[in-house]
CSV table of C-alpha atoms in Angstrom, one decimal:
chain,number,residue,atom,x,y,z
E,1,UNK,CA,94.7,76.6,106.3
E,2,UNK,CA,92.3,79.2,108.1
E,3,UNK,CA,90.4,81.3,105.4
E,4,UNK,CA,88.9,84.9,106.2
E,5,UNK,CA,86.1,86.1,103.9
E,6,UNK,CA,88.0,89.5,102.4
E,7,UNK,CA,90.4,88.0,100.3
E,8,UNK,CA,87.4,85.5,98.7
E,9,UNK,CA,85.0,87.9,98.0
E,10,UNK,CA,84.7,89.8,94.3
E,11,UNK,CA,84.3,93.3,95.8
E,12,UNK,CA,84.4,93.7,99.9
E,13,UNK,CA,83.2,96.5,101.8
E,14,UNK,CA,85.6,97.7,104.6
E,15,UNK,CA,84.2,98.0,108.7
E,16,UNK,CA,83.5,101.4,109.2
E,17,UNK,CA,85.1,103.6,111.8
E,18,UNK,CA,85.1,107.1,112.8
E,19,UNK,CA,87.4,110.1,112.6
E,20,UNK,CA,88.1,111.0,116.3
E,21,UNK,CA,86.3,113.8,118.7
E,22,UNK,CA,84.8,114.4,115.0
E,23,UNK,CA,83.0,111.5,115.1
E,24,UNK,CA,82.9,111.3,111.1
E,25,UNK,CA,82.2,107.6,109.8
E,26,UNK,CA,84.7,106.8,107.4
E,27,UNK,CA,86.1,103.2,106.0
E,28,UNK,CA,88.4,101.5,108.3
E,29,UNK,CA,91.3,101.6,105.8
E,30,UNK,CA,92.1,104.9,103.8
E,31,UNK,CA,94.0,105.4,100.5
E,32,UNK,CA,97.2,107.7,100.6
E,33,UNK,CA,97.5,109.3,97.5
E,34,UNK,CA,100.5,110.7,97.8
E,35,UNK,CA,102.4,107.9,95.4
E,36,UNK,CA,100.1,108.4,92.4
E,37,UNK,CA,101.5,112.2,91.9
E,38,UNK,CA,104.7,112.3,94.2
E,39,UNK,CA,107.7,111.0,96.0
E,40,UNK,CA,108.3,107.5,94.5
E,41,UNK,CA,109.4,106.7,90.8
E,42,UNK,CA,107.5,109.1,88.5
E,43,UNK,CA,108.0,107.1,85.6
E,44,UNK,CA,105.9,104.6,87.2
E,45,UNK,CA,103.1,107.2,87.4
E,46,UNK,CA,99.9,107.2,85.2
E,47,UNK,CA,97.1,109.2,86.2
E,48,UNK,CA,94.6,106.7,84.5
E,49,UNK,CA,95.4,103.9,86.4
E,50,UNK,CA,95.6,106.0,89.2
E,51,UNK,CA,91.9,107.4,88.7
E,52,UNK,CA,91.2,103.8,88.6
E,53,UNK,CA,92.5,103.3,91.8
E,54,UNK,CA,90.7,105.6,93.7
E,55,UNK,CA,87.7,104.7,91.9
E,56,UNK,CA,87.9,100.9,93.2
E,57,UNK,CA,88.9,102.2,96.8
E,58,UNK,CA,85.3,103.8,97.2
E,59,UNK,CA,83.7,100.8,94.9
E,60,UNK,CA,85.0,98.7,98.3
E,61,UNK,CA,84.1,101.3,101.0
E,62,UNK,CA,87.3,103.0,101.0
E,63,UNK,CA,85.9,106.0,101.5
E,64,UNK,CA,89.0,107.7,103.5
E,65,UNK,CA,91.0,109.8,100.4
E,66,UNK,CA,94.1,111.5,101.9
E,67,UNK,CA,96.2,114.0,99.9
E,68,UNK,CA,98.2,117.4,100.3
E,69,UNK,CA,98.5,120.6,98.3
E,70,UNK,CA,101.7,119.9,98.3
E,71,UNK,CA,101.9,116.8,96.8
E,72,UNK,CA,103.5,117.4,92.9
E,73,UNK,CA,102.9,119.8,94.1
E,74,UNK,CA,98.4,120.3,93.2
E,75,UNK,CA,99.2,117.8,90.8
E,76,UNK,CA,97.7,115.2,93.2
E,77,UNK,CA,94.7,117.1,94.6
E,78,UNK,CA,93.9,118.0,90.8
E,79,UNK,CA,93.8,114.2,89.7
E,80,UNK,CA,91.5,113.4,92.9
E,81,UNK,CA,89.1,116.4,91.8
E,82,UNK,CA,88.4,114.6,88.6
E,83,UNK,CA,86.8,111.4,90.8
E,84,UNK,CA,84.9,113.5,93.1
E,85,UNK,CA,83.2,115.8,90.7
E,86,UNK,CA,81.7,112.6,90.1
E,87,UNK,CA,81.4,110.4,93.4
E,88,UNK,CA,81.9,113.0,96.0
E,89,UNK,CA,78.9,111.8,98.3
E,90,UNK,CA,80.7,108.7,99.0
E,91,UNK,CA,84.4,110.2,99.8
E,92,UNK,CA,85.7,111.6,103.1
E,93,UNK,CA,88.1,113.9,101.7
E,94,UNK,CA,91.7,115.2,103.5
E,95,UNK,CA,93.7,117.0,102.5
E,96,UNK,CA,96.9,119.1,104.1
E,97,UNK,CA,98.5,122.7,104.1
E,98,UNK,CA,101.1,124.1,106.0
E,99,UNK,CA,104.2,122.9,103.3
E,100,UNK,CA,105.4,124.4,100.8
E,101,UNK,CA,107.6,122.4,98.1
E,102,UNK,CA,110.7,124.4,96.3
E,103,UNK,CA,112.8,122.9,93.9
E,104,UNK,CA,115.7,122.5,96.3
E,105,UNK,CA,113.4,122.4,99.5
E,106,UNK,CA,110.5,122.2,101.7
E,107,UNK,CA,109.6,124.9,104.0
E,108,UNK,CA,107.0,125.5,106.5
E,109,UNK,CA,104.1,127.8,106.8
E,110,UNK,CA,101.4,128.1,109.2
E,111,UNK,CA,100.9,132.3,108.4
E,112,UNK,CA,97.2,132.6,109.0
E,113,UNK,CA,96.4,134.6,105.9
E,114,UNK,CA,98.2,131.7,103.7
E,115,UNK,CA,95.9,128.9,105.5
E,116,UNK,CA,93.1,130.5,104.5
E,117,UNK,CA,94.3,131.3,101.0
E,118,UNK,CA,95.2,127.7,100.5
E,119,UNK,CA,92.4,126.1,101.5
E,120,UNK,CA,90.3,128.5,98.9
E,121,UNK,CA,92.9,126.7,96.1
E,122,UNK,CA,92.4,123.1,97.5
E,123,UNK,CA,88.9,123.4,97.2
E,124,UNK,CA,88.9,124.7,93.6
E,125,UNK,CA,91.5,121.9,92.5
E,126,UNK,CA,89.5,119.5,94.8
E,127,UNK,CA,86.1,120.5,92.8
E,128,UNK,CA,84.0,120.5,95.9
E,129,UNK,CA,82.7,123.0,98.2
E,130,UNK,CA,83.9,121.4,101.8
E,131,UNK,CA,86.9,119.3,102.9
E,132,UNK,CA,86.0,116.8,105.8
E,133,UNK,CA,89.1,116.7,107.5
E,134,UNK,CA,92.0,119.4,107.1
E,135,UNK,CA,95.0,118.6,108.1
E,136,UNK,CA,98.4,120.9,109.1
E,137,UNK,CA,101.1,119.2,107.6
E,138,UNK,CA,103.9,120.8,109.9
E,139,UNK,CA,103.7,123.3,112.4
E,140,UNK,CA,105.6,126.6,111.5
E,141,UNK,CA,108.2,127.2,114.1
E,142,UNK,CA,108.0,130.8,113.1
E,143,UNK,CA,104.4,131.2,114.0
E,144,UNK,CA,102.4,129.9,117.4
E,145,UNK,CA,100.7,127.3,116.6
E,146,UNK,CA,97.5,129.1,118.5
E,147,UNK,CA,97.2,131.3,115.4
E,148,UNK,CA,97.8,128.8,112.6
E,149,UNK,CA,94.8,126.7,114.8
E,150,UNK,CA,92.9,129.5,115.0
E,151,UNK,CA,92.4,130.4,111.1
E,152,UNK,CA,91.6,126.7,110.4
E,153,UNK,CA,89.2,126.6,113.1
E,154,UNK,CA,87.5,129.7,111.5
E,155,UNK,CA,87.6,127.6,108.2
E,156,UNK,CA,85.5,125.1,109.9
E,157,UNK,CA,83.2,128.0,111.4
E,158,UNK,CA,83.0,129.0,107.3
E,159,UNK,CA,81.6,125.7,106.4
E,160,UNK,CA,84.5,125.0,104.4
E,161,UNK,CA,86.2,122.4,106.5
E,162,UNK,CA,84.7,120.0,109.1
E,163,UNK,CA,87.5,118.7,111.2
E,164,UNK,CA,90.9,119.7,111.7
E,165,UNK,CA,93.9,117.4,112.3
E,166,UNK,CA,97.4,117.3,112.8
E,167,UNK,CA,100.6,115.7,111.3
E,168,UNK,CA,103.1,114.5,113.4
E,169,UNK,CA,105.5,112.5,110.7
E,170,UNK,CA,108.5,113.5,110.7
E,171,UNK,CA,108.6,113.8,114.8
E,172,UNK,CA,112.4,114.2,116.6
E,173,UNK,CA,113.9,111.6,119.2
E,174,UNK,CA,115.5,109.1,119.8
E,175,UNK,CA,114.5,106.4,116.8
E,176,UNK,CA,116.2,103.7,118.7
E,177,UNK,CA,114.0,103.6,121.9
E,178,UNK,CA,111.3,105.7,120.7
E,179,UNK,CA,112.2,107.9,123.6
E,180,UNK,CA,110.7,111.0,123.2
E,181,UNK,CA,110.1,110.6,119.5
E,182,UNK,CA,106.7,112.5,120.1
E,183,UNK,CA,106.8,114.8,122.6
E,184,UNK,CA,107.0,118.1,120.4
E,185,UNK,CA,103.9,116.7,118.7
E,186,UNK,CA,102.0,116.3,122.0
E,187,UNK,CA,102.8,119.3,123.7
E,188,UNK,CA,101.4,121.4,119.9
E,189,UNK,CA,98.4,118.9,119.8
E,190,UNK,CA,97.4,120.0,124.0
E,191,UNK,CA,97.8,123.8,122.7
E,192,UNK,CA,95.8,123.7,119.7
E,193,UNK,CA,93.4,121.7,122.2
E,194,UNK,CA,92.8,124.6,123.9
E,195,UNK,CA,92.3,126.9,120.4
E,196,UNK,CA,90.0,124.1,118.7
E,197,UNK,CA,88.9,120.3,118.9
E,198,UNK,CA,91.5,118.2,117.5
E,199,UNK,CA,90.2,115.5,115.9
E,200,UNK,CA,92.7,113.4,114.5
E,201,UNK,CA,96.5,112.8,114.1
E,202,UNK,CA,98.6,111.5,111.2
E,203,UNK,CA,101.7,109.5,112.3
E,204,UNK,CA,104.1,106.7,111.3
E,205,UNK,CA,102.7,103.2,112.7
E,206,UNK,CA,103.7,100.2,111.2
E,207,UNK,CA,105.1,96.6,112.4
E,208,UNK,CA,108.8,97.8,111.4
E,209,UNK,CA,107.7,102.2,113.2
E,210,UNK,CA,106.1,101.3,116.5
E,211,UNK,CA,107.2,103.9,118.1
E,212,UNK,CA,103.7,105.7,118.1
E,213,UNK,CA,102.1,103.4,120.3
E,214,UNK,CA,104.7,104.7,123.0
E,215,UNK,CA,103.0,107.6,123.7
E,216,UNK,CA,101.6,109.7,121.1
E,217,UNK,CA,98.8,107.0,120.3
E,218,UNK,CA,97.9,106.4,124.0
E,219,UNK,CA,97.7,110.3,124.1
E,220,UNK,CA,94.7,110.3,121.3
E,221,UNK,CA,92.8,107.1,123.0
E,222,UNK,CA,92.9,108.9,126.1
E,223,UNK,CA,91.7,112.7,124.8
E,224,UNK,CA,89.5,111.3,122.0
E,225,UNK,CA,91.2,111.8,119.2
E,226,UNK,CA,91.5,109.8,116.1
E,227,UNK,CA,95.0,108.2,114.6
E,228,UNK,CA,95.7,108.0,111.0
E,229,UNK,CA,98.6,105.4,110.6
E,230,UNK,CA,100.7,106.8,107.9
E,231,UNK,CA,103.0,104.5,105.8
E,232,UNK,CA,101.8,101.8,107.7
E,233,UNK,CA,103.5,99.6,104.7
E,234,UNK,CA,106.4,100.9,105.7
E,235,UNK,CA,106.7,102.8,102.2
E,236,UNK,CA,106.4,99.1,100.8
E,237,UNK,CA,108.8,97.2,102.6
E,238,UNK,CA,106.0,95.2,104.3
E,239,UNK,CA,104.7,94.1,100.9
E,240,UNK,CA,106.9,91.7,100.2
E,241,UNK,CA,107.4,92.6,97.3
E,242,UNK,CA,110.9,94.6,97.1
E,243,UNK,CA,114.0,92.7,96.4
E,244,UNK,CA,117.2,94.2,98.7
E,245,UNK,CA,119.9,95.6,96.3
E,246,UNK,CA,117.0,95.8,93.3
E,247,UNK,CA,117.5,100.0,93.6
E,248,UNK,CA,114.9,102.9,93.3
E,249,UNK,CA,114.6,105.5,90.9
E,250,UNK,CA,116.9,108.8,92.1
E,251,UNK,CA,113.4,110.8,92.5
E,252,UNK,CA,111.7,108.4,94.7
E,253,UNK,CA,112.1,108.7,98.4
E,254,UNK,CA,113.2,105.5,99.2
E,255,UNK,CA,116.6,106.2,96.9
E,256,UNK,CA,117.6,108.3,100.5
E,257,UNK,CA,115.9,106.4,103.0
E,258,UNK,CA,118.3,104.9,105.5
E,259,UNK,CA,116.5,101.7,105.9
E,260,UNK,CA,116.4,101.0,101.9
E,261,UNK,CA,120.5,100.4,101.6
E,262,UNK,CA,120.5,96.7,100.0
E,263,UNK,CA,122.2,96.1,103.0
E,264,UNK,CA,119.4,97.3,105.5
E,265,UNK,CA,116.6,96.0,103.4
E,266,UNK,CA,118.6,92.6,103.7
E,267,UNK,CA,119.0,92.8,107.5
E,268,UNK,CA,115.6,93.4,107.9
E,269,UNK,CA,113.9,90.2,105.9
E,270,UNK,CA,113.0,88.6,109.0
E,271,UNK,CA,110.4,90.9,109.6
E,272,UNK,CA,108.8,90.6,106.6
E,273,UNK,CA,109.2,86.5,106.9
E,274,UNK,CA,107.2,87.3,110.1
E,275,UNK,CA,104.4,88.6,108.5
E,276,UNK,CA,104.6,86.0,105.7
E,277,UNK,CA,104.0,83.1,108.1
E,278,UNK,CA,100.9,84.5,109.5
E,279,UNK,CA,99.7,85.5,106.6
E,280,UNK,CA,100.4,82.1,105.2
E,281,UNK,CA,97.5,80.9,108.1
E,282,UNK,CA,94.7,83.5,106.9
E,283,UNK,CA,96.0,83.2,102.5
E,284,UNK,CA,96.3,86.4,102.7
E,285,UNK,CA,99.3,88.7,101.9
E,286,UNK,CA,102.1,90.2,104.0
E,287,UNK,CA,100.8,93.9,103.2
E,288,UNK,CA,97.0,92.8,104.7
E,289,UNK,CA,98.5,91.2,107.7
E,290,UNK,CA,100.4,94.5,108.6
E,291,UNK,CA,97.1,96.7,107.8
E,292,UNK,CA,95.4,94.2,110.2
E,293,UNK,CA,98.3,94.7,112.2
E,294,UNK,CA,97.6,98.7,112.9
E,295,UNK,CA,93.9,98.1,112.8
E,296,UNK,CA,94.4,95.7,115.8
E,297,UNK,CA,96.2,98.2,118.2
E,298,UNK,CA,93.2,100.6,118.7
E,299,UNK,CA,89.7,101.4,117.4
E,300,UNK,CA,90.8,104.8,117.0
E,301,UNK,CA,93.3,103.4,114.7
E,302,UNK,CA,92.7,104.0,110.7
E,303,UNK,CA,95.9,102.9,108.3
E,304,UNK,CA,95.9,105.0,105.2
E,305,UNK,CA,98.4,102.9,102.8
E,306,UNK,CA,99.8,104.5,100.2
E,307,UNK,CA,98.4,102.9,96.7
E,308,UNK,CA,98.7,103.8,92.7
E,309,UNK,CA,97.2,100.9,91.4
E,310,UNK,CA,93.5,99.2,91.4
E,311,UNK,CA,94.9,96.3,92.1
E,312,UNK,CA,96.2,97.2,95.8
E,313,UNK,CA,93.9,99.2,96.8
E,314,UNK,CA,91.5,96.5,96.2
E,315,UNK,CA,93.9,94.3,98.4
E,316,UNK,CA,94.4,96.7,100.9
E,317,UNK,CA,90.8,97.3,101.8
E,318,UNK,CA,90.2,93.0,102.0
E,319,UNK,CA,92.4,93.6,104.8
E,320,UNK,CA,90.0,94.9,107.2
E,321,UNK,CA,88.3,91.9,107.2
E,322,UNK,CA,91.1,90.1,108.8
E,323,UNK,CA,91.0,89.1,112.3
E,324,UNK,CA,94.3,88.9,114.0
E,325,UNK,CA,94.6,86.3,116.8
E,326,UNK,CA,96.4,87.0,120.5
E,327,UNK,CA,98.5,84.9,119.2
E,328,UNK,CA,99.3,86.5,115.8
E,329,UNK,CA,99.8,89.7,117.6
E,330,UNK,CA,102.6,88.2,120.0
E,331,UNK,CA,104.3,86.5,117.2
E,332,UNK,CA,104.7,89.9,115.5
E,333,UNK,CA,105.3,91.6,118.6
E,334,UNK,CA,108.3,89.2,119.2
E,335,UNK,CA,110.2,90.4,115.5
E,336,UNK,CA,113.4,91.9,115.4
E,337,UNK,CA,113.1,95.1,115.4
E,338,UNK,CA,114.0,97.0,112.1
E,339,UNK,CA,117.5,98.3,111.6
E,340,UNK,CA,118.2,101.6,109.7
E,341,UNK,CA,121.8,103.8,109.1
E,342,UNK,CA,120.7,105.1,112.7
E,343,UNK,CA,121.3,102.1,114.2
């Protein structure tokens, strides 16, 4: 059995990469924070362990922490403001605006005088003076997207923000092909081009959401810009670690997600057998043969994995010390691919 030094070594510190026409140094694996506060079971939270967690993720050079003002909503960007009133020299802090979370609702809003406001709030709940990379969660389809670029861009010329990125999750097409699943998302990222430097976007990329490498991430390698691979678990599928028909808690996302029916989850076991078999070649874990996975397809390429506990976060960031072969990435590139309700 081949052994690869991340998953032997007490604490290991993750490859460094950089954040797009930005050219920010980060760790090559990030930490979503999104779980710890919001979206999956909240009786599963606890803001302890989940200060612990972001606490072991710089310890190994995780130094990527990626959040949202809408996430609890502030409830998230408050629990990371506790850890970098303390360690803020070795965090590269995003964050996102742009959403705005009702009870019964999410709507969008790129209104340049609310940017501005919310980025003043982020910063107080975030307890730090600049964010490194700020991120517009949706574009408004109310406001052009020239104006909502414009006041972040003045944000940056404030000092109180970097970089400035954009979220494509969430992108419209055809799921089954990929066809077009991106094109909204490039045609916004060539306008804001024009406005400001883009310096990176935040997508879906995982071994069961390809559909990125299609288009939208060719379009960053080619104009410079960096890739943040969101869910790149594939919101924990990938972990081996869910049992099809075990259920989710009604307030977590996966509850409504078309590809976590027992059924689905059921039909889609092969791929995470896939990842099993290679990772049984490295002893390493399904979840750190998909990070290597994304990691592999571009050097733009930084997975942000959504994480609550110490323990995965140490995991996740051994995984950047895993060298896929040719000939792991063929294997995985010949899975099924995943099945959902669309399907």
């Amino acid at each position: 059995m081949a052994q690869w030094g991340g998953a032997k070594k007490e604490v290991t510190r993750v490859e460094r990469r950089t954040v797009g026409s930005a050219a920010l140094g980060v760790g090559a694996i990030g930490l979503g924070c999104m779980p710890m506060s919001w979206a999956y079971s909240s009786s599963r939270q606890d803001g302890e362990e989940s200060l612990r967690a972001v606490r072991t993720a710089l310890d190994h050079g995780t130094t990527l922490l990626d959040t949202a003002d809408m996430y609890g909503p502030f409830t998230n960007e408050l629990l990371l403001g506790r850890v970098l009133k303390e360690r803020r020299t070795e965090a590269f802090v995003a964050t996102k605006c742009g959403l705005l979370a009702g009870e019964q609702h999410i709507v969008a809003n790129g209104r340049p005088g609310y940017v501005k406001r919310a980025c003043d709030a982020s910063l107080r709940r975030l307890q730090t003076g600049t964010i490194d990379l700020y991120q517009l969660h949706r574009v408004d389809p109310e406001v052009p997207i020239e104006e909502t670029w414009g006041a972040m861009a003045e944000l940056v010329t404030a000092g109180k923000v970097r970089a400035l990125g954009l979220c494509a999750v969430g992108a419209r097409g055809d799921r089954r092909t990929g066809a077009g699943l991106h094109d909204e998302t490039i045609r916004h990222l060539a306008r804001a081009q024009q406005v400001f430097p883009v310096s990176c976007v935040q997508a879906e990329l995982s071994v069961w959401a390809p559909e990125a490498l299609d288009a939208l991430l060719p379009w960053c390698t080619a104009h410079g810009v960096g890739f943040l691979a969101a869910m790149p678990l594939g919101n924990g599928f990938l972990t081996g670690t869910l049992t099809p028909g075990g259920g989710f808690e009604p307030d977590d996302l996966r509850a409504r997600h078309p590809r976590f029916t027992a059924e689905m989850m059921a039909a889609n076991q092969p791929i995470v057998s896939g990842l099993r078999r290679v990772a049984e070649r490295y002893d390493a874990t399904t979840a750190q043969v998909a990070l290597a996975w994304a990691l592999a397809q571009a050097p733009g390429v930084l997975p942000i994995p959504g994480a609550k506990t110490a323990r995965w976060t140490a995991q996740n960031a051994a995984a950047a010390a895993l060298a896929l072969s040719a000939a792991d990435l063929a294997e995985i590139a010949a899975l099924p691919p995943a099945r959902g309700s669309w399907d």
